[in-house]
């Protein structure tokens, strides 16, 4: 892993810190970074480069892996006015929840430089006319499939529908089990957390069952297509997916997949570079495509949009240095490097960068997937989104674990969401 990282870095040359000349040296900064896959290691690498270049020090603190637990811990620290962490890696669905605690990045980045980011992403991070974070990378759910096993079992192409995925997974699982009792058809994220909201939203949208709440704020989730989607996923548990999938998060699924013990996996792009790392048993034996579509008149392939950003704590004792580090981390050069590791750039130009595409042709495919990805109903629900998402993943989880039928769970969800909505979002 390390050697690949270093090689890639060398390919891009030394990355220069922006605007660092004007900075005082000897500042100690703390940044809280994600820990899923290579996130933490890459954060240490990139912040270390900046520290060396500017003569400052950066300590990288590990955030808890689960998205919603992270949000809760950030809220706790920031509401207490803590200055411990200077920069937070936040999710792009949190601006309206945390925005007040962060500095306006427009004070640190010229408007002309902001034009190099996707305008929608800048807009998404603008709260009350303040740019509360710099978009760092985008995410979209993908279907990973084993090219060698598809060929071995005579499948010409990866599945286009969930029914095809079920059929292929079953055949491959049965065949592989003869020599590998630990083999499974399909792994994904079924734990009761934000990741399940992302997975279940994909199933439901793929069946034409809507986005839980529509853009006008109507609660739409209690419908037959959504029920069919949840029923389908519940049918995977213990058949093509391990029973334990209902407690899997991203890294649990990747563990099974990367060990060579699954035919298909749903995950974010970060798993691509890891799957192809030098010591990976599945190196060169897999590819990615869009997730399968469901059935029904409005069926389509659906992928949940995610992503992460860099925000500077307004209680920080070193706002200027912290902002400089955030600007560096979101710079073209750093994003070009990270793109090859599975972190989709927030700058459109990087998708066309010849060196990036040579090192990771995969990046060229991501532009389209990201553009057509489904957003969670965060804008309309604002600060109530965490409660909405929790109600949704709990309802989905109760169906997956057989504690509830899809129909009953969605009816109950509808009344919970009505209560959360109250007189309006
Ligand atoms: C990834 C996505 C994020 C999502 C999370 C769920 O980190 O980028 O948007 O909320 O996974 O586990």
Tab-separated table of C-alpha atoms and ligand atoms in Angstrom:
chain	number	residue	atom	x	y	z
A	1	UNK	CA	0.000	0.000	0.000
A	2	UNK	CA	2.610	2.453	1.123
A	3	UNK	CA	4.846	1.806	-1.841
A	4	UNK	CA	1.984	2.371	-4.268
A	5	UNK	CA	1.124	5.600	-2.496
A	6	UNK	CA	4.678	6.828	-2.651
A	7	UNK	CA	4.996	5.835	-6.313
A	8	UNK	CA	1.838	7.702	-7.196
A	9	UNK	CA	3.026	10.731	-5.296
A	10	UNK	CA	6.293	10.708	-7.156
A	11	UNK	CA	4.422	10.529	-10.428
A	12	UNK	CA	2.777	13.821	-9.564
A	13	UNK	CA	5.904	15.444	-8.281
A	14	UNK	CA	6.120	17.520	-5.143
A	15	UNK	CA	2.905	19.220	-4.323
A	16	UNK	CA	3.290	22.889	-3.483
A	17	UNK	CA	1.464	24.626	-0.691
A	18	UNK	CA	-0.644	27.551	-1.813
A	19	UNK	CA	-0.259	30.900	-0.176
A	20	UNK	CA	2.053	29.476	2.442
A	21	UNK	CA	4.720	32.106	1.995
A	22	UNK	CA	2.803	34.642	4.050
A	23	UNK	CA	2.264	32.274	6.960
A	24	UNK	CA	3.928	32.381	10.332
A	25	UNK	CA	5.885	29.219	11.045
A	26	UNK	CA	5.772	26.925	14.051
A	27	UNK	CA	1.998	26.674	14.400
A	28	UNK	CA	0.496	23.424	15.774
A	29	UNK	CA	-2.680	22.379	14.026
A	30	UNK	CA	-5.025	19.492	14.690
A	31	UNK	CA	-7.206	18.029	11.969
A	32	UNK	CA	-9.867	15.372	12.395
A	33	UNK	CA	-9.914	13.030	9.409
A	34	UNK	CA	-11.958	10.008	8.418
A	35	UNK	CA	-10.535	6.521	8.905
A	36	UNK	CA	-12.336	4.389	6.321
A	37	UNK	CA	-9.923	2.617	3.952
A	38	UNK	CA	-6.927	4.825	3.108
A	39	UNK	CA	-8.501	8.048	4.412
A	40	UNK	CA	-6.369	8.358	7.513
A	41	UNK	CA	-3.074	7.419	5.894
A	42	UNK	CA	-3.666	9.837	3.018
A	43	UNK	CA	-4.626	12.600	5.412
A	44	UNK	CA	-1.375	12.112	7.298
A	45	UNK	CA	0.603	12.121	4.055
A	46	UNK	CA	-0.933	15.284	2.621
A	47	UNK	CA	-0.969	17.288	5.859
A	48	UNK	CA	2.612	16.143	6.467
A	49	UNK	CA	3.650	17.590	3.103
A	50	UNK	CA	2.076	20.916	4.029
A	51	UNK	CA	3.710	20.917	7.456
A	52	UNK	CA	7.112	20.296	5.970
A	53	UNK	CA	6.665	22.959	3.343
A	54	UNK	CA	5.443	25.626	5.761
A	55	UNK	CA	7.417	24.780	8.875
A	56	UNK	CA	4.265	24.080	10.884
A	57	UNK	CA	3.102	20.928	12.653
A	58	UNK	CA	-0.087	18.987	12.021
A	59	UNK	CA	-1.514	16.289	14.235
A	60	UNK	CA	-4.081	14.065	12.543
A	61	UNK	CA	-6.818	12.800	14.858
A	62	UNK	CA	-8.980	9.827	13.909
A	63	UNK	CA	-12.696	10.443	13.591
A	64	UNK	CA	-15.012	7.556	14.469
A	65	UNK	CA	-15.803	5.559	11.320
A	66	UNK	CA	-19.598	5.679	11.363
A	67	UNK	CA	-20.928	8.807	9.677
A	68	UNK	CA	-23.745	9.518	12.126
A	69	UNK	CA	-21.583	8.873	15.212
A	70	UNK	CA	-19.093	11.327	13.790
A	71	UNK	CA	-21.738	13.962	13.328
A	72	UNK	CA	-22.828	13.502	16.958
A	73	UNK	CA	-19.258	13.830	18.250
A	74	UNK	CA	-18.586	16.923	16.123
A	75	UNK	CA	-21.810	18.522	17.353
A	76	UNK	CA	-20.809	17.852	20.926
A	77	UNK	CA	-17.317	19.327	20.553
A	78	UNK	CA	-18.421	22.379	18.597
A	79	UNK	CA	-21.461	23.172	20.717
A	80	UNK	CA	-19.091	23.286	23.703
A	81	UNK	CA	-16.985	25.876	21.837
A	82	UNK	CA	-13.972	23.562	21.784
A	83	UNK	CA	-10.870	24.819	19.970
A	84	UNK	CA	-9.096	21.422	20.131
A	85	UNK	CA	-9.586	20.619	16.475
A	86	UNK	CA	-8.713	23.295	13.934
A	87	UNK	CA	-10.014	21.526	10.808
A	88	UNK	CA	-12.800	19.013	10.501
A	89	UNK	CA	-13.403	16.613	7.638
A	90	UNK	CA	-17.168	16.935	7.364
A	91	UNK	CA	-19.755	15.273	5.153
A	92	UNK	CA	-21.390	17.237	2.377
A	93	UNK	CA	-24.797	16.545	3.953
A	94	UNK	CA	-23.972	18.480	7.124
A	95	UNK	CA	-23.593	22.152	6.107
A	96	UNK	CA	-26.914	23.249	7.547
A	97	UNK	CA	-26.257	21.280	10.757
A	98	UNK	CA	-22.768	22.577	11.540
A	99	UNK	CA	-22.336	25.670	9.381
A	100	UNK	CA	-22.499	28.176	12.245
A	101	UNK	CA	-19.398	26.676	13.832
A	102	UNK	CA	-17.130	27.168	10.829
A	103	UNK	CA	-15.363	30.168	9.332
A	104	UNK	CA	-16.353	31.636	5.982
A	105	UNK	CA	-13.846	30.245	3.492
A	106	UNK	CA	-14.642	33.166	1.174
A	107	UNK	CA	-12.426	35.211	3.503
A	108	UNK	CA	-9.535	32.894	2.639
A	109	UNK	CA	-10.023	31.946	-0.999
A	110	UNK	CA	-10.466	34.475	-3.806
A	111	UNK	CA	-13.787	34.219	-5.657
A	112	UNK	CA	-11.914	33.524	-8.885
A	113	UNK	CA	-10.291	30.424	-7.356
A	114	UNK	CA	-13.671	29.136	-6.187
A	115	UNK	CA	-14.808	29.049	-9.817
A	116	UNK	CA	-12.552	26.021	-10.313
A	117	UNK	CA	-14.838	23.877	-8.122
A	118	UNK	CA	-18.160	22.374	-9.220
A	119	UNK	CA	-20.592	25.302	-8.732
A	120	UNK	CA	-23.265	22.993	-7.249
A	121	UNK	CA	-20.831	21.860	-4.577
A	122	UNK	CA	-19.926	25.430	-3.638
A	123	UNK	CA	-23.637	26.232	-3.491
A	124	UNK	CA	-24.265	23.186	-1.297
A	125	UNK	CA	-21.708	24.448	1.223
A	126	UNK	CA	-22.986	28.001	1.240
A	127	UNK	CA	-25.137	28.665	4.298
A	128	UNK	CA	-26.512	32.184	4.820
A	129	UNK	CA	-24.118	33.434	2.199
A	130	UNK	CA	-21.117	31.947	4.051
A	131	UNK	CA	-18.971	29.243	2.456
A	132	UNK	CA	-18.615	26.986	5.472
A	133	UNK	CA	-16.270	24.356	3.960
A	134	UNK	CA	-14.227	23.590	0.864
A	135	UNK	CA	-15.575	20.587	-1.074
A	136	UNK	CA	-12.857	17.902	-0.923
A	137	UNK	CA	-14.163	14.807	-2.681
A	138	UNK	CA	-17.373	13.331	-3.979
A	139	UNK	CA	-18.712	9.813	-3.527
A	140	UNK	CA	-21.213	7.658	-5.383
A	141	UNK	CA	-22.301	4.056	-4.749
A	142	UNK	CA	-20.870	1.556	-7.268
A	143	UNK	CA	-21.255	-2.123	-8.110
A	144	UNK	CA	-17.959	-4.006	-7.871
A	145	UNK	CA	-17.835	-7.315	-9.718
A	146	UNK	CA	-15.289	-10.085	-10.204
A	147	UNK	CA	-14.403	-10.200	-13.893
A	148	UNK	CA	-12.612	-13.566	-13.537
A	149	UNK	CA	-15.609	-15.248	-11.895
A	150	UNK	CA	-18.120	-13.839	-14.372
A	151	UNK	CA	-16.038	-15.374	-17.103
A	152	UNK	CA	-15.550	-18.667	-15.249
A	153	UNK	CA	-19.307	-19.116	-14.895
A	154	UNK	CA	-20.122	-17.985	-18.417
A	155	UNK	CA	-21.665	-14.568	-17.716
A	156	UNK	CA	-20.929	-12.180	-20.576
A	157	UNK	CA	-21.603	-8.961	-18.678
A	158	UNK	CA	-22.223	-7.723	-15.143
A	159	UNK	CA	-25.888	-7.640	-14.055
A	160	UNK	CA	-28.078	-4.801	-15.319
A	161	UNK	CA	-30.992	-5.628	-13.001
A	162	UNK	CA	-31.190	-6.835	-9.409
A	163	UNK	CA	-32.841	-10.031	-10.657
A	164	UNK	CA	-29.769	-10.689	-12.817
A	165	UNK	CA	-27.490	-9.930	-9.891
A	166	UNK	CA	-29.375	-12.439	-7.732
A	167	UNK	CA	-29.147	-15.103	-10.443
A	168	UNK	CA	-25.429	-14.569	-11.108
A	169	UNK	CA	-24.576	-14.344	-7.410
A	170	UNK	CA	-26.363	-17.622	-6.740
A	171	UNK	CA	-24.569	-19.544	-9.479
A	172	UNK	CA	-21.140	-18.168	-8.600
A	173	UNK	CA	-21.682	-18.705	-4.870
A	174	UNK	CA	-22.753	-22.312	-5.366
A	175	UNK	CA	-19.778	-23.010	-7.599
A	176	UNK	CA	-17.188	-21.301	-5.414
A	177	UNK	CA	-18.512	-22.868	-2.203
A	178	UNK	CA	-17.232	-26.229	-3.422
A	179	UNK	CA	-13.719	-25.071	-2.716
A	180	UNK	CA	-14.342	-22.061	-0.446
A	181	UNK	CA	-16.975	-22.389	2.290
A	182	UNK	CA	-16.610	-18.669	3.128
A	183	UNK	CA	-17.693	-17.461	-0.292
A	184	UNK	CA	-20.717	-15.152	-0.704
A	185	UNK	CA	-22.561	-13.746	-3.711
A	186	UNK	CA	-23.098	-10.144	-2.648
A	187	UNK	CA	-21.865	-7.903	0.177
A	188	UNK	CA	-23.067	-4.405	1.021
A	189	UNK	CA	-23.723	-2.157	4.043
A	190	UNK	CA	-26.653	-3.289	6.183
A	191	UNK	CA	-25.757	-1.992	9.644
A	192	UNK	CA	-28.279	0.405	11.213
A	193	UNK	CA	-26.439	3.656	10.321
A	194	UNK	CA	-26.123	6.331	7.628
A	195	UNK	CA	-24.567	3.838	5.214
A	196	UNK	CA	-27.786	1.797	5.238
A	197	UNK	CA	-29.715	4.945	4.395
A	198	UNK	CA	-27.459	5.228	1.316
A	199	UNK	CA	-27.920	1.549	0.321
A	200	UNK	CA	-31.679	1.434	0.937
A	201	UNK	CA	-32.199	4.724	-0.906
A	202	UNK	CA	-30.468	3.170	-3.931
A	203	UNK	CA	-32.754	0.111	-3.834
A	204	UNK	CA	-35.885	2.212	-3.516
A	205	UNK	CA	-34.957	4.749	-6.209
A	206	UNK	CA	-33.971	1.842	-8.488
A	207	UNK	CA	-37.546	0.519	-8.137
A	208	UNK	CA	-38.995	3.952	-8.933
A	209	UNK	CA	-40.060	4.308	-5.280
A	210	UNK	CA	-38.864	7.901	-4.788
A	211	UNK	CA	-36.392	9.551	-2.424
A	212	UNK	CA	-38.169	9.103	0.970
A	213	UNK	CA	-39.234	12.752	0.917
A	214	UNK	CA	-39.654	14.672	-2.319
A	215	UNK	CA	-38.160	18.090	-3.054
A	216	UNK	CA	-41.396	19.807	-1.969
A	217	UNK	CA	-41.238	18.099	1.427
A	218	UNK	CA	-43.923	15.465	0.908
A	219	UNK	CA	-43.272	12.147	2.638
A	220	UNK	CA	-43.400	9.651	-0.237
A	221	UNK	CA	-41.680	6.565	1.137
A	222	UNK	CA	-44.772	4.543	2.057
A	223	UNK	CA	-45.402	3.115	-1.421
A	224	UNK	CA	-45.520	-0.358	-3.022
A	225	UNK	CA	-42.313	0.118	-5.037
A	226	UNK	CA	-40.354	1.010	-1.903
A	227	UNK	CA	-41.827	-2.035	-0.158
A	228	UNK	CA	-40.829	-4.274	-3.081
A	229	UNK	CA	-37.275	-2.918	-2.946
A	230	UNK	CA	-36.905	-3.586	0.782
A	231	UNK	CA	-38.437	-7.048	0.422
A	232	UNK	CA	-35.902	-7.847	-2.283
A	233	UNK	CA	-32.952	-6.837	-0.083
A	234	UNK	CA	-34.328	-8.770	2.897
A	235	UNK	CA	-34.384	-11.831	0.629
A	236	UNK	CA	-30.595	-11.564	0.140
A	237	UNK	CA	-29.832	-11.870	3.854
A	238	UNK	CA	-28.723	-15.443	4.546
A	239	UNK	CA	-29.018	-16.444	0.868
A	240	UNK	CA	-26.590	-14.523	-1.389
A	241	UNK	CA	-25.382	-12.294	1.470
A	242	UNK	CA	-24.121	-13.388	4.876
A	243	UNK	CA	-26.535	-13.012	7.817
A	244	UNK	CA	-23.939	-10.719	9.347
A	245	UNK	CA	-24.418	-8.213	6.505
A	246	UNK	CA	-27.025	-6.521	8.703
A	247	UNK	CA	-24.127	-5.355	10.878
A	248	UNK	CA	-21.708	-4.515	8.039
A	249	UNK	CA	-20.340	-1.059	7.388
A	250	UNK	CA	-18.071	-0.138	4.439
A	251	UNK	CA	-14.924	-1.796	5.729
A	252	UNK	CA	-16.691	-5.038	6.733
A	253	UNK	CA	-17.932	-5.522	3.186
A	254	UNK	CA	-14.567	-4.588	1.734
A	255	UNK	CA	-12.874	-7.108	4.045
A	256	UNK	CA	-14.943	-9.986	2.627
A	257	UNK	CA	-14.653	-8.713	-0.922
A	258	UNK	CA	-10.933	-7.983	-0.941
A	259	UNK	CA	-10.123	-11.368	0.610
A	260	UNK	CA	-11.673	-12.837	-2.538
A	261	UNK	CA	-14.771	-14.082	-0.737
A	262	UNK	CA	-17.518	-12.320	-2.694
A	263	UNK	CA	-18.650	-12.123	-6.316
A	264	UNK	CA	-20.232	-8.654	-6.000
A	265	UNK	CA	-19.959	-5.714	-3.631
A	266	UNK	CA	-21.703	-2.362	-3.261
A	267	UNK	CA	-19.268	0.266	-2.057
A	268	UNK	CA	-17.837	3.751	-2.636
A	269	UNK	CA	-14.950	4.384	-5.078
A	270	UNK	CA	-12.241	4.206	-2.371
A	271	UNK	CA	-12.378	0.400	-2.509
A	272	UNK	CA	-11.148	0.415	-6.130
A	273	UNK	CA	-7.568	1.495	-5.477
A	274	UNK	CA	-7.354	-0.743	-2.405
A	275	UNK	CA	-8.621	-3.778	-4.331
A	276	UNK	CA	-5.837	-3.234	-6.837
A	277	UNK	CA	-3.078	-2.679	-4.281
A	278	UNK	CA	0.047	-4.826	-4.610
A	279	UNK	CA	-0.885	-7.333	-1.894
A	280	UNK	CA	-4.582	-7.635	-2.790
A	281	UNK	CA	-5.748	-11.176	-3.690
A	282	UNK	CA	-8.235	-9.696	-6.184
A	283	UNK	CA	-5.817	-7.304	-7.879
A	284	UNK	CA	-6.682	-7.048	-11.576
A	285	UNK	CA	-9.629	-9.425	-11.158
A	286	UNK	CA	-12.490	-6.977	-10.797
A	287	UNK	CA	-14.147	-3.953	-12.302
A	288	UNK	CA	-16.877	-1.470	-11.362
A	289	UNK	CA	-20.114	-0.465	-12.995
A	290	UNK	CA	-23.360	1.263	-12.105
A	291	UNK	CA	-25.681	-0.417	-9.608
A	292	UNK	CA	-28.466	-2.611	-11.068
A	293	UNK	CA	-31.982	-1.321	-11.708
A	294	UNK	CA	-35.105	-2.672	-10.083
A	295	UNK	CA	-38.413	-3.519	-11.675
A	296	UNK	CA	-41.489	-1.405	-12.409
A	297	UNK	CA	-42.289	1.398	-14.855
A	298	UNK	CA	-39.843	3.887	-13.320
A	299	UNK	CA	-37.024	1.468	-12.637
A	300	UNK	CA	-33.490	2.777	-13.158
A	301	UNK	CA	-29.952	2.401	-11.886
A	302	UNK	CA	-29.481	4.535	-8.784
A	303	UNK	CA	-26.412	5.599	-6.857
A	304	UNK	CA	-26.430	7.694	-3.681
A	305	UNK	CA	-24.357	10.846	-3.802
A	306	UNK	CA	-21.974	11.418	-0.913
A	307	UNK	CA	-18.811	13.270	-0.240
A	308	UNK	CA	-16.622	15.094	2.197
A	309	UNK	CA	-15.360	18.623	2.750
A	310	UNK	CA	-12.890	20.576	4.854
A	311	UNK	CA	-14.150	23.062	7.417
A	312	UNK	CA	-12.215	25.373	9.720
A	313	UNK	CA	-13.395	25.627	13.320
A	314	UNK	CA	-14.292	29.217	14.121
A	315	UNK	CA	-12.989	28.677	17.682
A	316	UNK	CA	-9.571	27.678	16.316
A	317	UNK	CA	-6.642	29.688	17.714
A	318	UNK	CA	-4.981	29.491	14.291
A	319	UNK	CA	-7.689	30.206	11.769
A	320	UNK	CA	-5.340	31.597	9.134
A	321	UNK	CA	-2.975	28.617	9.138
A	322	UNK	CA	-5.901	26.184	9.313
A	323	UNK	CA	-7.546	27.828	6.307
A	324	UNK	CA	-4.246	27.669	4.436
A	325	UNK	CA	-4.007	23.934	5.118
A	326	UNK	CA	-7.614	23.378	3.973
A	327	UNK	CA	-6.902	25.311	0.763
A	328	UNK	CA	-3.817	23.212	0.163
A	329	UNK	CA	-5.681	19.948	0.779
A	330	UNK	CA	-8.392	20.947	-1.713
A	331	UNK	CA	-5.848	22.221	-4.271
A	332	UNK	CA	-5.707	20.869	-7.811
A	333	UNK	CA	-2.462	18.997	-7.201
A	334	UNK	CA	-3.627	17.222	-4.063
A	335	UNK	CA	-6.975	16.346	-5.624
A	336	UNK	CA	-5.207	14.992	-8.724
A	337	UNK	CA	-3.142	12.717	-6.512
A	338	UNK	CA	-6.091	11.618	-4.384
A	339	UNK	CA	-8.238	10.985	-7.481
A	340	UNK	CA	-5.996	8.039	-8.307
A	341	UNK	CA	-6.718	6.612	-4.844
A	342	UNK	CA	-10.510	6.661	-5.359
A	343	UNK	CA	-11.439	10.120	-4.069
A	344	UNK	CA	-13.437	11.902	-6.737
A	345	UNK	CA	-12.270	15.453	-7.314
A	346	UNK	CA	-14.486	18.443	-6.616
A	347	UNK	CA	-12.761	20.293	-9.455
A	348	UNK	CA	-14.101	19.383	-12.915
A	349	UNK	CA	-10.719	19.931	-14.598
A	350	UNK	CA	-9.109	17.025	-12.722
A	351	UNK	CA	-11.414	14.541	-14.514
A	352	UNK	CA	-9.751	15.567	-17.783
A	353	UNK	CA	-6.189	15.576	-16.459
A	354	UNK	CA	-4.091	13.340	-18.740
A	355	UNK	CA	-1.690	12.240	-15.976
A	356	UNK	CA	-4.588	11.311	-13.681
A	357	UNK	CA	-6.351	9.361	-16.420
A	358	UNK	CA	-3.172	7.525	-17.286
A	359	UNK	CA	-2.584	6.543	-13.667
A	360	UNK	CA	-6.252	5.724	-12.983
A	361	UNK	CA	-8.462	5.403	-16.107
A	362	UNK	CA	-11.285	4.677	-13.685
A	363	UNK	CA	-11.503	8.402	-12.809
A	364	UNK	CA	-12.799	9.126	-16.323
A	365	UNK	CA	-15.941	7.075	-15.610
A	366	UNK	CA	-16.752	8.790	-12.342
A	367	UNK	CA	-17.810	12.148	-13.726
A	368	UNK	CA	-21.048	10.743	-15.184
A	369	UNK	CA	-21.888	8.551	-12.196
A	370	UNK	CA	-21.476	11.523	-9.880
A	371	UNK	CA	-23.573	13.816	-12.075
A	372	UNK	CA	-26.511	11.436	-12.135
A	373	UNK	CA	-26.300	10.337	-8.486
A	374	UNK	CA	-29.295	10.649	-6.143
A	375	UNK	CA	-29.036	13.151	-3.319
A	376	UNK	CA	-30.458	12.339	0.099
A	377	UNK	CA	-33.369	14.570	1.174
A	378	UNK	CA	-31.085	16.840	3.220
A	379	UNK	CA	-31.893	20.224	1.725
A	380	UNK	CA	-35.626	20.076	2.369
A	381	UNK	CA	-35.345	18.514	5.853
A	382	UNK	CA	-32.491	20.792	6.998
A	383	UNK	CA	-31.601	20.283	10.647
A	384	UNK	CA	-34.150	17.471	10.944
A	385	UNK	CA	-32.260	15.282	8.464
A	386	UNK	CA	-30.417	13.167	11.083
A	387	UNK	CA	-33.744	12.166	12.647
A	388	UNK	CA	-35.244	11.429	9.223
A	389	UNK	CA	-32.298	9.283	8.231
A	390	UNK	CA	-32.283	7.413	11.538
A	391	UNK	CA	-35.987	6.628	11.204
A	392	UNK	CA	-35.379	5.438	7.639
A	393	UNK	CA	-32.396	3.195	8.404
A	394	UNK	CA	-34.192	1.740	11.424
A	395	UNK	CA	-37.254	0.897	9.312
A	396	UNK	CA	-35.030	-0.646	6.633
A	397	UNK	CA	-33.044	-2.584	9.221
A	398	UNK	CA	-36.190	-4.021	10.789
A	399	UNK	CA	-37.169	-5.424	7.386
A	400	UNK	CA	-33.687	-6.812	6.688
A	401	UNK	CA	-33.571	-8.580	10.045
A	402	UNK	CA	-37.097	-9.963	9.658
A	403	UNK	CA	-38.465	-8.027	12.647
A	404	UNK	CA	-41.037	-6.361	10.455
A	405	UNK	CA	-42.687	-6.770	7.082
A	406	UNK	CA	-41.882	-4.127	4.484
A	407	UNK	CA	-45.482	-2.878	4.461
A	408	UNK	CA	-45.693	-2.500	8.249
A	409	UNK	CA	-42.237	-0.908	8.513
A	410	UNK	CA	-43.055	1.714	5.867
A	411	UNK	CA	-46.446	2.539	7.386
A	412	UNK	CA	-44.753	3.014	10.746
A	413	UNK	CA	-41.990	5.065	9.108
A	414	UNK	CA	-44.573	7.313	7.514
A	415	UNK	CA	-46.089	8.151	10.891
A	416	UNK	CA	-42.664	8.687	12.490
A	417	UNK	CA	-41.698	11.049	9.656
A	418	UNK	CA	-45.011	12.898	9.992
A	419	UNK	CA	-44.237	13.425	13.661
A	420	UNK	CA	-40.685	14.653	12.904
A	421	UNK	CA	-42.039	16.987	10.227
A	422	UNK	CA	-44.614	18.492	12.576
A	423	UNK	CA	-45.807	21.740	11.061
A	424	UNK	CA	-43.107	21.706	8.423
A	425	UNK	CA	-39.496	20.878	7.790
B	1	LIG	C1	-19.370	7.687	2.646
B	1	LIG	C2	-20.047	8.798	1.887
B	1	LIG	C3	-20.958	9.563	2.794
B	1	LIG	C4	-21.935	8.628	3.474
B	1	LIG	C5	-21.190	7.550	4.220
B	1	LIG	C6	-22.160	6.529	4.779
B	1	LIG	O1	-18.454	8.225	3.535
B	1	LIG	O2	-19.117	9.675	1.330
B	1	LIG	O3	-21.643	10.547	2.074
B	1	LIG	O4	-22.784	9.333	4.350
B	1	LIG	O5	-20.298	6.893	3.357
B	1	LIG	O6	-21.514	5.526	5.471
